[in-house]
Amino acid sequence: MSDSVSLSAQVVILAPFVAAILGLLVARNRPAGALISIAGAAVSLVAGAHVLYAIHHGPFSPEVPTVGPLPLGQLKMPLTLLVDELSAIVVVAVAIVGLAVQLFSQWYLHDDDRYGVFVASVSLFLSAMFLVVLSGDLVLTLIGWEVMGWCSYLLIGHNSRKESANKAATKAFLVTRIADLAFVIGLIILASGVSTTSITAVIDGWPDLPAASLTAAFLCLLIGVAGKSAQFPFHDWLPDAMEGPTPASALIHAATMVAAGTFFLARLFPIFVLSDPARLALAMITAVTMVGAAIIAFGQSDLKRMLAYSTLSQIALMLSALAVAPASVGAGPGVLHLLSHAMFKALLFLAIGWLSVLVAGTAAAKMSGGVRYHPQLRLPIAIGLLALAGVPPLVGFVSKESILGAAYDNVTELGSLSGWIVLVSFGVTVVLTAAYCTRAWLVLTHLSPADEAVRRASLAASRTVVDVSLVEIFTEPAPGTVRDSSGTPGQPAAEVEHDHGHAGIFPGARVSIGALAFLSVVGGLIIFTPLVGVEPHLVWGLAASSLLLILVAWLSVRRMAAMNSSGDAADFLGARRIALFDRGFGVDGIYVAVVSPVVRLARIVVTADRDLIDASVRSTVVATRWAGAASERAHTRKPSDYLVWLLLGLLVVGVSGVTLW
Amino acid sequence: MIHLWLPLLLVCVLAGAGAYGVIARRNAVLVLIGVELILNAANLLFVTTASVRGDQLRTGYVLTLFLITIAAAEMGVALAVILALFRDRGHIDLSEPGS
């Protein structure tokens, strides 16, 4: 039994890795590439499901060997995988999203000439994510972590012919790289404390070690986690990363990579919980991110970027659960929200990606009325937005309530500052999340007066048809001729592609969206299973008040939207403010302000290096040349002059020889 | 046997004339003649000292024979160099600076 678990755990990581290599070899062959990539993800899903099943039915050994321990003298490096409930359930969730994304990109990128490279990168990315999730060794975690960062760079910059995509990829790479520096330092502190890189040994050994070093290690790790999970102040790379193709956004920037930080902290939760200063720091970071990102999301003129900001906010939510959960509750609520967020956010991204193909753009102005014209998207998007807003009984409600329960437990049991911070910012975020979800839905279902007239006319014309939604299907204009494509100038079009002649959606892509939607609806039932280890525990007062807040947000945003002819509640803010929101409140400016002194310092160093250090070396050359030229001028080039000197010299030698002998 | 100062004076005159020729002459062939004079002064010095010392192995005389041979060979080489110099420059004036 235990052998088969080990084998499956290894297959989970190796299958996408092999798929990535094979995929690169057949990058020009589209059907083969699609087959390999989908097969890789499917094998991982099956193997992951087997692991999940096996560890709940029978004995197993959690330590799974990989390449064997590295002989490093004092430092032990076992390089094992760690299979337990936590990693198994996350592996399955990642595999589901990965498979859905592979199926979806087969359709979404079906006319992209670099499809093969794209799916190979996605496969490699999946492999790295599985490695992080299953890793039982800090070194393996670091390897997966860095490979993910690199794959994310590749996928964001997939559309490398576009300047903005290149810039976004470079930005993501640099920001996460800088944060990773602190992450590595944190890992080194953790490993050096117990002289081993094994995660179980780290968890067992650190409670006996000084709390100050533990806090230092976790503060460093938090910087790395904030970089990877796009938390304030490293968050700005994620919205820009929407330059990547939508399937990549769904996989990386919603469901998996940004969740890696959460997962890593959940893995180390038993010792993270010991460090109160680090938990307070995390609570403050996440409070700023969850509220700030939700505010910015509301004002985005581009719906895909809105989803990106909502991802920031939701990731902050799951991290905040780790910041406040008492040791008795454990990392369960955070992981539960990780799982539920993976489902509904991947669903939303894929559905928005589908819609963006149909309406040729992701700007709110273009998507306006989108689901009216394309009613097949009504259900998936509605489910996704409801789950995001946290409406019962969808999965988002369940996970958010468990976080709320954790924060409530913290306030009642421990009464710590971080508990209050998270509880208050959670309340604000609930309102804001509901507000931007409502806004997105109203934009997507909006009909301009002219369209409304057409619809009424066709309604009147179709006497026999009673069902309004059927009429909507019939009045759907032919693809390609839909809507004028004149976006409002000055709006960032995150993605303009496939505007004409895109083939109808493939069954596989449709099924993957359906599966994600299904999981978003029923996924909440997982709380009644032993899979995540969260007690179903509802704080009725808090749940009721959050529902009330959602309702208030819904009604007020409806009112705001009704006041605008565009049906977009964000237009209430005015074009200038929306531009400010689109820039993310100018966080780039802060980066520039931080970076420019460094650049100036670098310039000074360069100048000093060039004009002082290098110059002194170069001056020897100048001096030697000058001396050479001077002695050349002094040379008479007449042998007789020098022969006189030679003879005189001989005379001196001779005379001194004779006299001194 | 003549007195020793006569051949030594001749050695000095020959060597001085040779050194003067080497330093003061501009024509390469005349410089070469100066060199030859210095060599012959050396030869004469060898012979003179050998006759005074009465060496068993006759080293002075043998060395003189060697020197005459080497000087002849050296003269051939030197003349060839001067010929090449003339072909290159069109003159053999040593006071002209080389390029």
CSV table of N, CA, C and O in Angstrom, one decimal, chain A residues 637-640 643-644 647, chain B residues 19 22-23 94-95 97-98:
chain,number,residue,atom,x,y,z
A,637,ARG,N,69.4,58.4,-32.9
A,637,ARG,CA,69.4,57.4,-34.0
A,637,ARG,C,70.8,57.4,-34.7
A,637,ARG,O,70.9,57.1,-35.9
A,638,LYS,N,71.9,57.9,-34.1
A,638,LYS,CA,73.2,57.8,-34.7
A,638,LYS,C,74.0,56.9,-33.9
A,638,LYS,O,74.3,57.1,-32.7
A,639,PRO,N,74.6,55.8,-34.5
A,639,PRO,CA,75.3,54.8,-33.8
A,639,PRO,C,76.6,55.4,-33.1
A,639,PRO,O,76.9,55.0,-32.0
A,640,SER,N,77.2,56.4,-33.8
A,640,SER,CA,78.5,56.9,-33.3
A,640,SER,C,78.3,57.5,-31.9
A,640,SER,O,79.2,57.3,-31.1
A,643,LEU,N,78.3,54.8,-29.5
A,643,LEU,CA,79.6,54.1,-29.4
A,643,LEU,C,80.6,54.9,-28.6
A,643,LEU,O,81.4,54.3,-27.8
A,644,VAL,N,80.5,56.2,-28.6
A,644,VAL,CA,81.4,57.0,-27.8
A,644,VAL,C,81.1,56.7,-26.3
A,644,VAL,O,82.0,56.4,-25.5
A,647,LEU,N,82.5,53.3,-25.5
A,647,LEU,CA,84.0,53.3,-25.3
A,647,LEU,C,84.3,53.9,-24.0
A,647,LEU,O,85.2,53.5,-23.3
B,19,ALA,N,89.1,52.5,-33.1
B,19,ALA,CA,88.0,53.1,-32.4
B,19,ALA,C,87.6,54.5,-33.0
B,19,ALA,O,86.4,54.7,-33.2
B,22,VAL,N,85.6,53.7,-36.1
B,22,VAL,CA,84.2,53.3,-35.8
B,22,VAL,C,83.3,54.4,-35.4
B,22,VAL,O,82.2,54.6,-35.9
B,23,ILE,N,83.9,55.3,-34.6
B,23,ILE,CA,83.0,56.4,-34.1
B,23,ILE,C,82.9,57.5,-35.1
B,23,ILE,O,81.8,58.0,-35.3
B,94,LEU,N,75.9,56.0,-42.3
B,94,LEU,CA,75.4,55.6,-41.0
B,94,LEU,C,74.9,56.7,-40.1
B,94,LEU,O,74.2,56.5,-39.1
B,95,SER,N,75.1,58.0,-40.5
B,95,SER,CA,74.7,59.1,-39.7
B,95,SER,C,73.2,59.4,-40.0
B,95,SER,O,72.6,60.1,-39.2
B,97,PRO,N,69.5,58.9,-39.7
B,97,PRO,CA,68.6,58.1,-38.8
B,97,PRO,C,67.8,57.1,-39.6
B,97,PRO,O,67.3,57.4,-40.7
B,98,GLY,N,67.7,55.9,-39.0
B,98,GLY,CA,66.8,54.9,-39.7
B,98,GLY,C,65.3,55.2,-39.5
B,98,GLY,O,65.0,56.1,-38.7
